[in-house]
CSV table of C-alpha atoms in Angstrom, one decimal:
chain,number,residue,atom,x,y,z
A,1,MET,CA,-2.9,-17.6,-15.2
A,2,THR,CA,-3.5,-20.7,-17.2
A,3,THR,CA,-5.1,-18.9,-20.3
A,4,ILE,CA,-2.5,-16.3,-19.8
A,5,LYS,CA,0.3,-18.8,-20.3
A,6,TRP,CA,-1.5,-20.9,-23.5
A,7,ALA,CA,-1.9,-17.1,-24.8
A,8,ILE,CA,1.8,-16.4,-25.0
A,9,LEU,CA,2.2,-20.1,-26.4
A,10,VAL,CA,-0.3,-19.7,-29.5
A,11,LEU,CA,1.9,-16.0,-29.8
A,12,ALA,CA,5.3,-18.1,-29.1
A,13,ALA,CA,4.0,-20.7,-32.3
A,14,ALA,CA,3.1,-18.1,-34.5
A,15,ILE,CA,6.1,-16.2,-34.5
A,16,LEU,CA,7.7,-19.3,-34.9
A,17,GLN,CA,5.4,-20.1,-37.5
A,18,ARG,CA,6.0,-17.4,-39.4
A,19,SER,CA,9.9,-17.0,-39.7
A,20,ALA,CA,11.3,-19.1,-42.0
A,21,LEU,CA,13.5,-21.4,-39.1
A,22,LEU,CA,11.3,-24.0,-39.3
A,23,GLU,CA,11.0,-24.3,-43.1
A,24,VAL,CA,12.8,-28.0,-45.2
A,25,ASP,CA,13.2,-29.3,-48.5
A,26,VAL,CA,11.9,-33.0,-48.2
A,27,PHE,CA,10.6,-36.5,-50.4
A,28,GLY,CA,11.0,-33.6,-53.7
A,29,LEU,CA,8.3,-30.5,-51.3
A,30,SER,CA,10.0,-27.9,-51.4
A,31,GLY,CA,9.2,-25.3,-47.5
A,32,VAL,CA,7.7,-27.9,-45.9
A,33,LYS,CA,6.8,-26.4,-42.0
A,34,PRO,CA,5.6,-28.7,-38.9
A,35,ASP,CA,2.0,-27.2,-37.4
A,36,LEU,CA,2.9,-26.1,-34.0
A,37,PHE,CA,-1.1,-25.1,-33.5
A,38,LEU,CA,-1.9,-28.3,-33.8
A,39,ILE,CA,0.6,-29.9,-31.5
A,40,LEU,CA,-0.4,-26.8,-28.7
A,41,VAL,CA,-4.2,-28.1,-29.5
A,42,VAL,CA,-3.4,-31.6,-29.0
A,43,VAL,CA,-0.9,-31.2,-26.0
A,44,PHE,CA,-4.1,-28.6,-24.1
A,45,SER,CA,-6.8,-30.8,-25.5
A,46,LEU,CA,-5.3,-34.0,-23.3
A,47,TYR,CA,-4.2,-32.2,-20.0
A,48,HIS,CA,-7.5,-30.2,-20.3
A,49,GLY,CA,-10.4,-31.9,-21.7
A,50,LYS,CA,-12.9,-31.7,-25.0
A,51,ARG,CA,-14.6,-28.8,-23.8
A,52,LYS,CA,-12.2,-26.5,-23.8
A,53,GLY,CA,-9.9,-28.2,-26.1
A,54,GLU,CA,-11.8,-27.6,-28.7
A,55,VAL,CA,-12.4,-24.0,-28.0
A,56,PHE,CA,-9.0,-23.6,-27.6
A,57,GLY,CA,-8.7,-25.6,-30.9
A,58,PHE,CA,-11.3,-23.5,-32.7
A,59,LEU,CA,-9.4,-20.3,-31.1
A,60,ALA,CA,-6.1,-21.8,-32.0
A,61,GLY,CA,-7.1,-22.2,-35.5
A,62,LEU,CA,-8.5,-18.6,-36.0
A,63,LEU,CA,-5.6,-17.3,-35.1
A,64,GLN,CA,-3.4,-19.0,-37.5
A,65,ASP,CA,-6.2,-18.8,-40.5
A,66,SER,CA,-6.1,-15.2,-39.8
A,67,LEU,CA,-2.2,-14.8,-40.1
A,68,SER,CA,-2.1,-17.4,-43.2
A,69,SER,CA,-4.1,-16.6,-47.4
A,70,GLY,CA,-6.3,-19.6,-46.8
A,71,TYR,CA,-9.9,-19.3,-46.3
A,72,LEU,CA,-11.1,-18.5,-43.0
A,73,GLY,CA,-12.9,-20.8,-40.5
A,74,VAL,CA,-11.0,-24.4,-42.4
A,75,ASN,CA,-7.9,-24.8,-39.4
A,76,ALA,CA,-11.0,-23.4,-37.3
A,77,LEU,CA,-12.4,-26.1,-37.9
A,78,ALA,CA,-9.6,-28.7,-38.6
A,79,LYS,CA,-8.6,-27.6,-34.8
A,80,THR,CA,-11.5,-27.6,-33.5
A,81,VAL,CA,-11.5,-31.4,-34.4
A,82,VAL,CA,-8.3,-32.2,-33.1
A,83,GLY,CA,-8.8,-30.5,-30.1
A,84,TYR,CA,-12.7,-33.0,-29.5
A,85,LEU,CA,-10.7,-35.8,-30.8
A,86,GLY,CA,-7.4,-34.8,-28.2
A,87,GLY,CA,-9.7,-34.3,-25.1
A,88,SER,CA,-11.4,-38.0,-25.9
A,89,TRP,CA,-7.9,-39.7,-24.9
A,90,ARG,CA,-7.5,-37.5,-22.0
A,91,LYS,CA,-8.0,-40.5,-19.6
A,92,GLN,CA,-6.5,-43.0,-21.0
A,93,PHE,CA,-3.2,-43.1,-19.9
A,94,PHE,CA,-0.9,-44.6,-23.0
A,95,TRP,CA,0.2,-41.3,-25.1
A,96,ARG,CA,1.9,-40.9,-21.9
A,97,ASN,CA,5.2,-42.2,-23.3
A,98,LEU,CA,7.1,-39.9,-25.7
A,99,PRO,CA,6.3,-43.0,-28.6
A,100,ALA,CA,2.3,-42.6,-28.3
A,101,GLN,CA,2.7,-39.2,-28.1
A,102,VAL,CA,5.0,-38.9,-31.7
A,103,LEU,CA,2.2,-41.5,-32.9
A,104,LEU,CA,-0.7,-39.0,-31.8
A,105,ILE,CA,0.8,-36.0,-33.3
A,106,PHE,CA,1.1,-37.8,-37.0
A,107,VAL,CA,-2.4,-39.0,-36.9
A,108,PHE,CA,-3.8,-35.8,-35.9
A,109,SER,CA,-1.4,-34.2,-37.9
A,110,ILE,CA,-3.4,-35.6,-41.4
A,111,ILE,CA,-6.5,-35.9,-39.9
A,112,SER,CA,-5.7,-31.7,-39.4
A,113,ASP,CA,-4.5,-31.5,-43.4
A,114,THR,CA,-7.1,-33.9,-45.1
A,115,ILE,CA,-10.1,-31.3,-43.4
A,116,TYR,CA,-7.9,-28.9,-44.4
A,117,ALA,CA,-7.8,-29.9,-47.9
A,118,LEU,CA,-11.2,-31.7,-47.6
A,119,LEU,CA,-12.1,-28.1,-48.1
A,120,ASN,CA,-10.4,-27.2,-50.8
A,121,ALA,CA,-10.9,-29.9,-52.5
A,122,SER,CA,-11.3,-27.8,-55.6
A,123,ALA,CA,-8.2,-25.9,-55.8
A,124,VAL,CA,-6.5,-29.1,-54.5
A,125,LEU,CA,-7.6,-31.2,-57.5
A,126,ALA,CA,-7.1,-28.3,-60.4
A,127,GLN,CA,-3.9,-28.8,-59.6
A,128,PRO,CA,-1.6,-30.5,-62.2
A,129,GLY,CA,-0.4,-34.1,-59.9
A,130,GLY,CA,-2.3,-32.8,-57.5
A,131,LEU,CA,-3.7,-34.9,-55.5
A,132,LYS,CA,-0.5,-36.5,-55.3
A,133,ASP,CA,0.8,-33.5,-53.6
A,134,ALA,CA,-1.7,-33.4,-51.0
A,135,ALA,CA,-0.9,-36.8,-50.1
A,136,GLY,CA,2.6,-36.4,-50.0
A,137,LEU,CA,2.5,-32.7,-47.7
A,138,ILE,CA,0.2,-34.8,-45.4
A,139,LEU,CA,2.5,-37.2,-45.0
A,140,ALA,CA,5.1,-34.8,-45.1
A,141,SER,CA,3.6,-32.6,-42.8
A,142,GLY,CA,2.8,-35.2,-40.3
A,143,ALA,CA,6.6,-36.7,-40.1
A,144,PHE,CA,7.7,-33.3,-39.9
A,145,SER,CA,5.3,-32.1,-37.3
A,146,SER,CA,5.9,-35.2,-35.1
A,147,ILE,CA,9.5,-35.5,-34.6
A,148,VAL,CA,9.0,-31.7,-33.6
A,149,SER,CA,6.2,-32.2,-30.8
A,150,PRO,CA,8.4,-33.7,-28.3
A,151,LEU,CA,10.3,-30.6,-27.2
A,152,VAL,CA,6.6,-28.7,-27.5
A,153,PHE,CA,5.2,-31.4,-25.7
A,154,TYR,CA,7.8,-30.7,-22.7
A,155,ALA,CA,8.0,-26.9,-23.5
A,156,ALA,CA,4.2,-26.6,-22.9
A,157,LEU,CA,4.2,-28.6,-20.2
A,158,LYS,CA,6.4,-26.7,-18.1
A,159,PHE,CA,5.0,-23.2,-19.3
A,160,ASP,CA,1.2,-24.7,-18.6
A,161,GLY,CA,2.9,-26.4,-14.7
A,162,SER,CA,1.0,-29.6,-15.2
A,163,ASP,CA,0.8,-31.7,-12.5
A,164,GLU,CA,-0.2,-34.7,-14.0
A,165,LYS,CA,2.4,-37.3,-14.6
A,166,THR,CA,4.0,-38.4,-17.4
A,167,CYS,CA,7.4,-39.0,-19.7
A,168,TRP,CA,7.8,-35.3,-19.2
A,169,THR,CA,7.4,-34.9,-15.5
A,170,GLU,CA,7.6,-36.1,-12.1
A,171,LYS,CA,4.9,-35.1,-10.1
A,172,LYS,CA,2.1,-37.5,-9.0
A,173,ILE,CA,-1.7,-36.7,-10.2
B,1,MET,CA,-25.0,-35.2,-19.8
B,2,ARG,CA,-21.8,-33.8,-20.1
B,3,LYS,CA,-20.8,-35.5,-23.5
B,4,ASP,CA,-23.1,-34.6,-25.2
B,5,ARG,CA,-22.7,-30.8,-24.8
B,6,SER,CA,-19.4,-30.5,-25.3
B,7,PHE,CA,-20.6,-32.9,-28.5
B,8,LEU,CA,-22.9,-29.6,-29.2
B,9,ILE,CA,-20.2,-27.0,-28.3
B,10,LEU,CA,-18.3,-29.3,-31.3
B,11,VAL,CA,-21.1,-28.9,-34.0
B,12,LEU,CA,-21.8,-25.3,-32.7
B,13,LEU,CA,-17.6,-24.4,-33.4
B,14,THR,CA,-18.3,-26.6,-36.3
B,15,ALA,CA,-21.1,-24.1,-37.9
B,16,ALA,CA,-19.3,-21.7,-36.8
B,17,SER,CA,-15.7,-22.7,-38.8
B,18,LEU,CA,-18.8,-22.7,-41.7
B,19,ALA,CA,-20.2,-20.1,-41.7
B,20,LEU,CA,-16.8,-17.9,-41.1
B,21,THR,CA,-15.3,-19.9,-44.9
B,22,ALA,CA,-18.7,-18.7,-46.7
B,23,ALA,CA,-18.1,-15.5,-46.1
B,24,ASP,CA,-15.0,-15.4,-46.3
B,25,ARG,CA,-15.6,-16.8,-49.6
B,26,ARG,CA,-18.1,-14.0,-50.6
B,27,GLY,CA,-15.6,-11.6,-50.3
B,28,PHE,CA,-17.4,-9.6,-46.5
B,29,ARG,CA,-16.3,-6.9,-46.3
B,30,GLU,CA,-15.4,-7.2,-42.4
B,31,THR,CA,-13.7,-10.2,-42.7
B,32,LYS,CA,-11.1,-9.0,-44.4
B,33,VAL,CA,-10.9,-5.9,-41.9
B,34,ALA,CA,-10.7,-8.1,-39.3
B,35,ARG,CA,-8.1,-10.2,-40.9
B,36,ASN,CA,-6.0,-7.2,-42.2
B,37,GLU,CA,-5.8,-6.0,-38.4
B,38,ILE,CA,-4.8,-9.3,-37.0
B,39,GLU,CA,-2.2,-9.3,-39.5
B,40,ARG,CA,-0.2,-5.8,-39.2
B,41,LEU,CA,-0.7,-6.9,-35.5
B,42,ALA,CA,0.8,-10.6,-35.9
B,43,SER,CA,3.5,-8.2,-37.7
B,44,VAL,CA,4.5,-5.3,-35.1
B,45,LEU,CA,5.0,-9.5,-33.1
B,46,SER,CA,6.4,-11.3,-35.2
B,47,TRP,CA,9.4,-7.4,-36.1
B,48,ARG,CA,9.5,-6.8,-32.0
B,49,GLY,CA,9.5,-11.3,-31.0
B,50,SER,CA,12.7,-11.3,-33.0
B,51,ALA,CA,13.9,-8.6,-32.3
B,52,THR,CA,13.5,-9.0,-28.6
B,53,LEU,CA,14.3,-12.3,-28.6
B,54,ARG,CA,17.9,-11.4,-30.9
B,55,GLY,CA,18.6,-9.1,-27.5
B,56,ALA,CA,17.7,-11.1,-24.9
B,57,GLY,CA,20.1,-14.0,-26.9
B,58,ASN,CA,23.0,-11.2,-27.3
B,59,ARG,CA,22.4,-9.9,-23.0
B,60,ALA,CA,23.0,-13.6,-22.0
B,61,SER,CA,26.3,-14.1,-23.7
B,62,ARG,CA,27.2,-11.0,-22.8
B,63,TYR,CA,26.9,-12.3,-18.5
B,64,LEU,CA,28.5,-15.0,-19.3
B,65,GLU,CA,31.2,-13.4,-21.2
B,66,ILE,CA,31.6,-11.0,-18.1
B,67,PHE,CA,31.2,-13.8,-15.1
B,68,LYS,CA,34.3,-16.0,-16.7
B,69,GLU,CA,36.3,-13.1,-17.4
B,70,LYS,CA,38.7,-13.4,-14.5
B,71,GLU,CA,41.7,-13.7,-17.1
B,72,LYS,CA,43.6,-11.8,-19.2
B,73,LYS,CA,43.3,-14.0,-22.1
B,74,VAL,CA,39.9,-14.3,-21.2
B,75,GLU,CA,40.0,-9.8,-22.6
B,76,LEU,CA,41.4,-10.5,-25.2
B,77,LYS,CA,39.3,-13.4,-27.0
B,78,LYS,CA,36.7,-11.3,-25.9
B,79,GLN,CA,38.6,-7.6,-27.2
B,80,ILE,CA,38.8,-11.1,-30.8
B,81,LYS,CA,35.2,-10.9,-30.6
B,82,GLU,CA,34.5,-8.3,-30.5
B,83,LEU,CA,36.4,-7.7,-33.6
B,84,GLU,CA,34.4,-10.6,-35.3
B,85,ALA,CA,31.0,-9.0,-34.6
B,86,GLU,CA,32.5,-5.6,-35.7
B,87,ILE,CA,33.4,-7.2,-39.0
B,88,ILE,CA,29.7,-9.7,-39.1
B,89,GLY,CA,28.4,-6.6,-38.7
B,90,LEU,CA,30.4,-4.7,-41.4
B,91,ARG,CA,29.7,-7.2,-44.0
B,92,GLU,CA,26.4,-7.5,-43.0
B,93,VAL,CA,26.0,-3.8,-44.3
B,94,GLU,CA,28.6,-4.3,-47.1
B,95,ASN,CA,25.8,-7.5,-47.7
B,96,GLN,CA,22.7,-5.4,-47.2
B,97,TYR,CA,24.3,-2.3,-49.6
B,98,ASP,CA,25.4,-5.0,-52.4
B,99,ARG,CA,21.1,-5.8,-52.2
B,100,LEU,CA,19.9,-2.3,-51.7
B,101,THR,CA,22.3,-0.8,-54.3
B,102,ALA,CA,20.9,-3.7,-56.8
B,103,LEU,CA,17.4,-3.1,-56.3
B,104,SER,CA,17.8,0.7,-56.4
B,105,ASP,CA,19.4,-0.2,-60.1
B,106,PHE,CA,16.7,-2.0,-60.9
B,107,GLU,CA,14.0,0.5,-59.7
B,108,SER,CA,15.7,3.3,-61.9
B,109,ASN,CA,15.6,1.3,-64.7
B,110,LEU,CA,11.3,0.6,-64.7
B,111,ASN,CA,11.3,4.4,-63.4
B,112,ARG,CA,13.2,5.5,-66.8
B,113,HIS,CA,11.6,2.3,-69.2
B,114,GLU,CA,8.9,1.2,-68.0
B,115,GLY,CA,6.8,4.5,-66.0
B,116,ILE,CA,5.9,2.1,-62.8
B,117,ARG,CA,5.8,3.8,-60.1
B,118,PRO,CA,8.0,1.3,-57.9
B,119,VAL,CA,7.3,0.7,-53.6
B,120,PRO,CA,10.1,-1.2,-51.5
B,121,ALA,CA,9.0,-3.2,-48.8
B,122,ARG,CA,10.6,-5.3,-46.5
B,123,ILE,CA,9.3,-8.8,-45.6
B,124,THR,CA,8.5,-9.5,-42.5
B,125,GLY,CA,6.6,-13.0,-42.7
B,126,VAL,CA,6.2,-15.6,-44.1
B,127,GLU,CA,2.8,-18.4,-45.1
B,128,MET,CA,2.1,-20.0,-42.0
B,129,SER,CA,0.9,-22.8,-43.4
B,130,ASN,CA,1.5,-25.4,-45.9
B,131,TRP,CA,-0.9,-25.4,-48.6
B,132,HIS,CA,-0.3,-21.7,-49.4
B,133,ARG,CA,3.3,-19.8,-50.2
B,134,THR,CA,2.7,-16.3,-49.4
B,135,ILE,CA,4.6,-13.7,-47.3
B,136,THR,CA,3.5,-10.3,-45.8
B,137,ILE,CA,5.6,-7.2,-46.9
B,138,ASP,CA,5.8,-3.6,-44.3
B,139,ARG,CA,3.4,-2.4,-47.0
B,140,GLY,CA,0.1,-0.9,-47.9
B,141,ALA,CA,-2.7,0.4,-49.4
B,142,GLY,CA,-1.5,3.6,-47.2
B,143,ASP,CA,1.9,3.8,-49.1
B,144,GLY,CA,0.5,2.5,-52.8
B,145,VAL,CA,0.4,-1.1,-53.0
B,146,ARG,CA,-2.6,-2.5,-55.2
B,147,ALA,CA,-4.0,-5.8,-54.8
B,148,GLY,CA,-2.5,-7.8,-58.1
B,149,ALA,CA,0.8,-5.1,-58.5
B,150,PRO,CA,3.2,-7.0,-59.4
B,151,VAL,CA,6.2,-8.2,-56.7
B,152,VAL,CA,9.6,-8.9,-57.1
B,153,ALA,CA,13.5,-8.5,-55.8
B,154,GLY,CA,16.4,-7.6,-57.6
B,155,GLY,CA,19.2,-10.0,-58.2
B,156,ALA,CA,21.9,-10.0,-60.1
B,157,ALA,CA,21.9,-11.7,-64.0
B,158,GLU,CA,24.8,-12.1,-66.1
B,159,GLY,CA,26.8,-9.2,-63.8
B,160,LYS,CA,23.5,-6.4,-64.2
B,161,ALA,CA,21.0,-5.6,-61.9
B,162,ALA,CA,17.8,-7.3,-62.6
B,163,GLY,CA,14.5,-8.1,-61.5
B,164,GLY,CA,13.3,-11.8,-60.8
B,165,ILE,CA,9.7,-11.7,-60.4
B,166,VAL,CA,8.5,-13.2,-56.3
B,167,GLY,CA,4.9,-12.8,-56.9
B,168,ARG,CA,2.2,-10.6,-56.8
B,169,VAL,CA,-0.3,-8.6,-53.8
B,170,PHE,CA,-2.8,-10.8,-52.6
B,171,ASP,CA,-4.1,-8.7,-49.8
B,172,ALA,CA,-3.2,-5.1,-48.9
B,173,GLY,CA,-4.5,-3.8,-45.3
B,174,GLY,CA,-3.7,-0.8,-44.8
B,175,LYS,CA,0.3,-0.9,-43.2
B,176,SER,CA,0.9,-4.8,-45.0
B,177,SER,CA,0.1,-6.8,-47.4
B,178,ILE,CA,0.4,-10.3,-48.7
B,179,VAL,CA,1.8,-11.3,-51.5
B,180,LEU,CA,1.1,-15.0,-53.5
B,181,LEU,CA,4.7,-16.2,-54.0
B,182,LEU,CA,5.3,-17.6,-58.1
B,183,THR,CA,5.0,-21.0,-56.6
B,184,ASP,CA,1.6,-21.3,-54.8
B,185,HIS,CA,-0.5,-23.7,-56.7
B,186,ASP,CA,-2.9,-20.4,-57.1
B,187,SER,CA,-0.4,-18.8,-59.3
B,188,SER,CA,0.2,-18.2,-62.6
B,189,VAL,CA,2.1,-16.1,-64.9
B,190,GLY,CA,2.6,-15.3,-69.0
B,191,GLY,CA,6.0,-16.8,-69.3
B,192,MET,CA,8.1,-17.5,-72.2
B,193,ILE,CA,11.3,-19.6,-73.5
B,194,GLN,CA,14.2,-17.5,-73.6
B,195,ARG,CA,16.0,-18.1,-76.2
B,196,THR,CA,13.3,-19.6,-78.4
B,197,ARG,CA,10.4,-16.9,-77.4
B,198,VAL,CA,7.8,-20.6,-76.8
B,199,HIS,CA,5.4,-19.1,-74.8
B,200,GLY,CA,3.7,-21.0,-72.5
B,201,ILE,CA,2.0,-20.0,-68.7
B,202,VAL,CA,3.8,-20.5,-66.1
B,203,ARG,CA,2.1,-22.2,-62.2
B,204,GLY,CA,2.6,-23.0,-58.8
B,205,THR,CA,2.1,-26.2,-57.6
B,206,LEU,CA,1.6,-27.9,-54.3
B,207,SER,CA,4.8,-29.2,-53.9
B,208,GLY,CA,6.2,-25.7,-54.3
B,209,ARG,CA,7.6,-25.6,-57.5
B,210,CYS,CA,7.0,-24.1,-60.7
B,211,VAL,CA,6.0,-25.6,-63.6
B,212,ILE,CA,5.6,-23.9,-67.3
B,213,GLU,CA,2.3,-25.1,-69.2
B,214,ASP,CA,0.8,-25.6,-72.6
B,215,ILE,CA,3.9,-26.0,-74.8
B,216,SER,CA,3.9,-27.9,-77.6
B,217,ASN,CA,5.4,-31.3,-77.4
B,218,THR,CA,7.6,-30.3,-80.6
B,219,ALA,CA,8.7,-26.8,-78.9
B,220,ASP,CA,12.4,-26.8,-78.1
B,221,VAL,CA,12.9,-26.5,-75.0
B,222,ARG,CA,16.7,-27.3,-72.9
B,223,LYS,CA,17.5,-27.5,-69.3
B,224,GLY,CA,19.1,-24.4,-68.5
B,225,ASP,CA,16.5,-22.2,-70.6
B,226,VAL,CA,15.7,-19.4,-69.1
B,227,VAL,CA,11.5,-18.0,-68.8
B,228,LEU,CA,11.1,-14.4,-68.8
B,229,SER,CA,7.6,-12.8,-68.6
B,230,SER,CA,5.9,-12.3,-72.1
B,231,GLY,CA,3.5,-8.9,-70.9
B,232,MET,CA,0.6,-11.6,-71.3
B,233,GLY,CA,-2.5,-10.9,-69.4
B,234,GLY,CA,-1.3,-7.3,-68.4
B,235,THR,CA,-0.5,-7.8,-64.6
B,236,PHE,CA,2.9,-8.4,-65.1
B,237,PRO,CA,5.7,-6.4,-67.8
B,238,LYS,CA,7.0,-8.5,-70.6
B,239,GLY,CA,10.7,-9.4,-69.8
B,240,LEU,CA,10.9,-9.8,-66.0
B,241,ILE,CA,13.7,-13.0,-65.0
B,242,ILE,CA,10.4,-15.7,-63.6
B,243,GLY,CA,13.4,-18.8,-63.5
B,244,LYS,CA,15.2,-21.0,-65.3
B,245,VAL,CA,14.3,-24.1,-66.6
B,246,SER,CA,15.1,-27.2,-64.6
B,247,ALA,CA,13.1,-30.3,-66.1
B,248,ALA,CA,12.1,-30.9,-69.3
B,249,GLY,CA,10.6,-34.0,-71.1
B,250,LYS,CA,7.9,-34.9,-73.7
B,251,ARG,CA,5.2,-36.1,-72.3
B,252,ARG,CA,3.5,-39.4,-74.4
B,253,ASP,CA,-0.3,-39.3,-73.1
B,254,GLY,CA,-0.2,-35.5,-74.1
B,255,PHE,CA,0.1,-32.9,-76.7
B,256,PHE,CA,2.3,-30.6,-74.1
B,257,GLN,CA,5.8,-31.0,-72.6
B,258,LYS,CA,5.9,-31.2,-69.1
B,259,ILE,CA,8.9,-28.7,-67.3
B,260,GLU,CA,9.7,-27.6,-64.6
B,261,VAL,CA,11.1,-23.9,-63.6
B,262,THR,CA,13.3,-22.8,-60.6
B,263,PRO,CA,13.2,-19.6,-59.5
B,264,PHE,CA,15.0,-16.9,-59.6
B,265,VAL,CA,14.2,-15.7,-56.8
B,266,ASP,CA,14.9,-18.0,-53.7
B,267,ILE,CA,12.4,-16.5,-50.8
B,268,SER,CA,14.4,-17.9,-47.9
B,269,LYS,CA,17.2,-15.3,-48.9
B,270,THR,CA,15.7,-12.4,-49.9
B,271,GLU,CA,15.2,-10.1,-47.1
B,272,GLU,CA,13.5,-6.3,-49.6
B,273,VAL,CA,11.3,-6.3,-52.7
B,274,ILE,CA,10.0,-3.9,-55.0
B,275,VAL,CA,5.7,-3.8,-55.3
B,276,LEU,CA,5.6,-2.4,-59.5
B,277,GLY,CA,2.4,-0.5,-57.1
B,278,GLY,CA,1.4,1.7,-60.2
B,279,ARG,CA,2.2,3.3,-63.0
B,280,ASP,CA,2.3,7.0,-63.6
B,281,ASP,CA,-0.3,7.3,-65.9
B,282,ASP,CA,-2.3,5.8,-63.6
B,283,ASP,CA,-2.5,9.3,-62.0
């Protein structure tokens, strides 16, 4: 049941991410959007551990690659690493409050985008001002993802029906 | 032991990801076919998904209206709303008519002058990541769309129907295609300043903006100058509108100017495009 629920969430994220609804022009960059897949991978891995988290990250990243014009496997790798790292924090209690969740998404977004940029280093460095633009893009994407993350956290945890105690759920462990 | 196993899975998945990247870079047919199929499915889902969301939203608001409907005043309000919705619907039809007329005028101009076979298409999705600028359209190889074909959108420039460059087809699947936008960092188009006929290369950047390169410091380029396709390189026909110069300045550290171009076509406000599928004499 959990698998079906999360598959539905990923599909919903894909539909949203493919629409122009979430695009904003910020810091001199145009059409920046939050990475909903990343937020879902982080939430999933925090709740289901690193083994499930990394597999979920790999599959979600693969889907993201398939729907993107970049090379196949790049997002899969980035999201696998995020799933593994996210799952490593499962037993820590500090992330169960809102500011920590927002900060975690920002950090994981930077990790994910840095992996993406490193795997596309030749294309990034070939651009005029490529390094500066890439850094701006990584920071803007991280900031935007962390701003929308509370909504995704809330929706995902309600949908998941998780029984763990967080700022979003009242039930005891 | 448990910890080691999750690390082992991480290593295996990393290796699988890198193998996929390597295969895709080499252009393996299997990865391309799989991507096209997933893309086709996603296009259908996106279209159906947004239609379902719209439908569900409309239905929910209609039920709310019925529950609140106790007095005549409410009934009248509802009627007003319906009329407003009708007006909005008619405006939408009018807007669509204008857009399609502009597209049609531009399409017939192309047919008459260039011998190019245009394929009208609807935009069904935009790029998912921040690193690329692409759109998905609902026409593919089965409709005559070829990889590398130029994509334009109709619009009005100085009162006349005109075509602005959107980008070029990056990958043509069976029933849908991915279009690399002018603003993508992998995109480059031969351009020229309309006023002075100075040639350069218009490129996209990671920031989602366009620049025109290889124009010397001595050339006369001003803010507001119109940039057209030069026809160099053979992909885009000569004379299509690329955009307008939004900033121009001389570099102290080189021979070339730093010129920013704002694309003529605002993709966030565009719903239909034309793929210049192929020239008739190709057949």
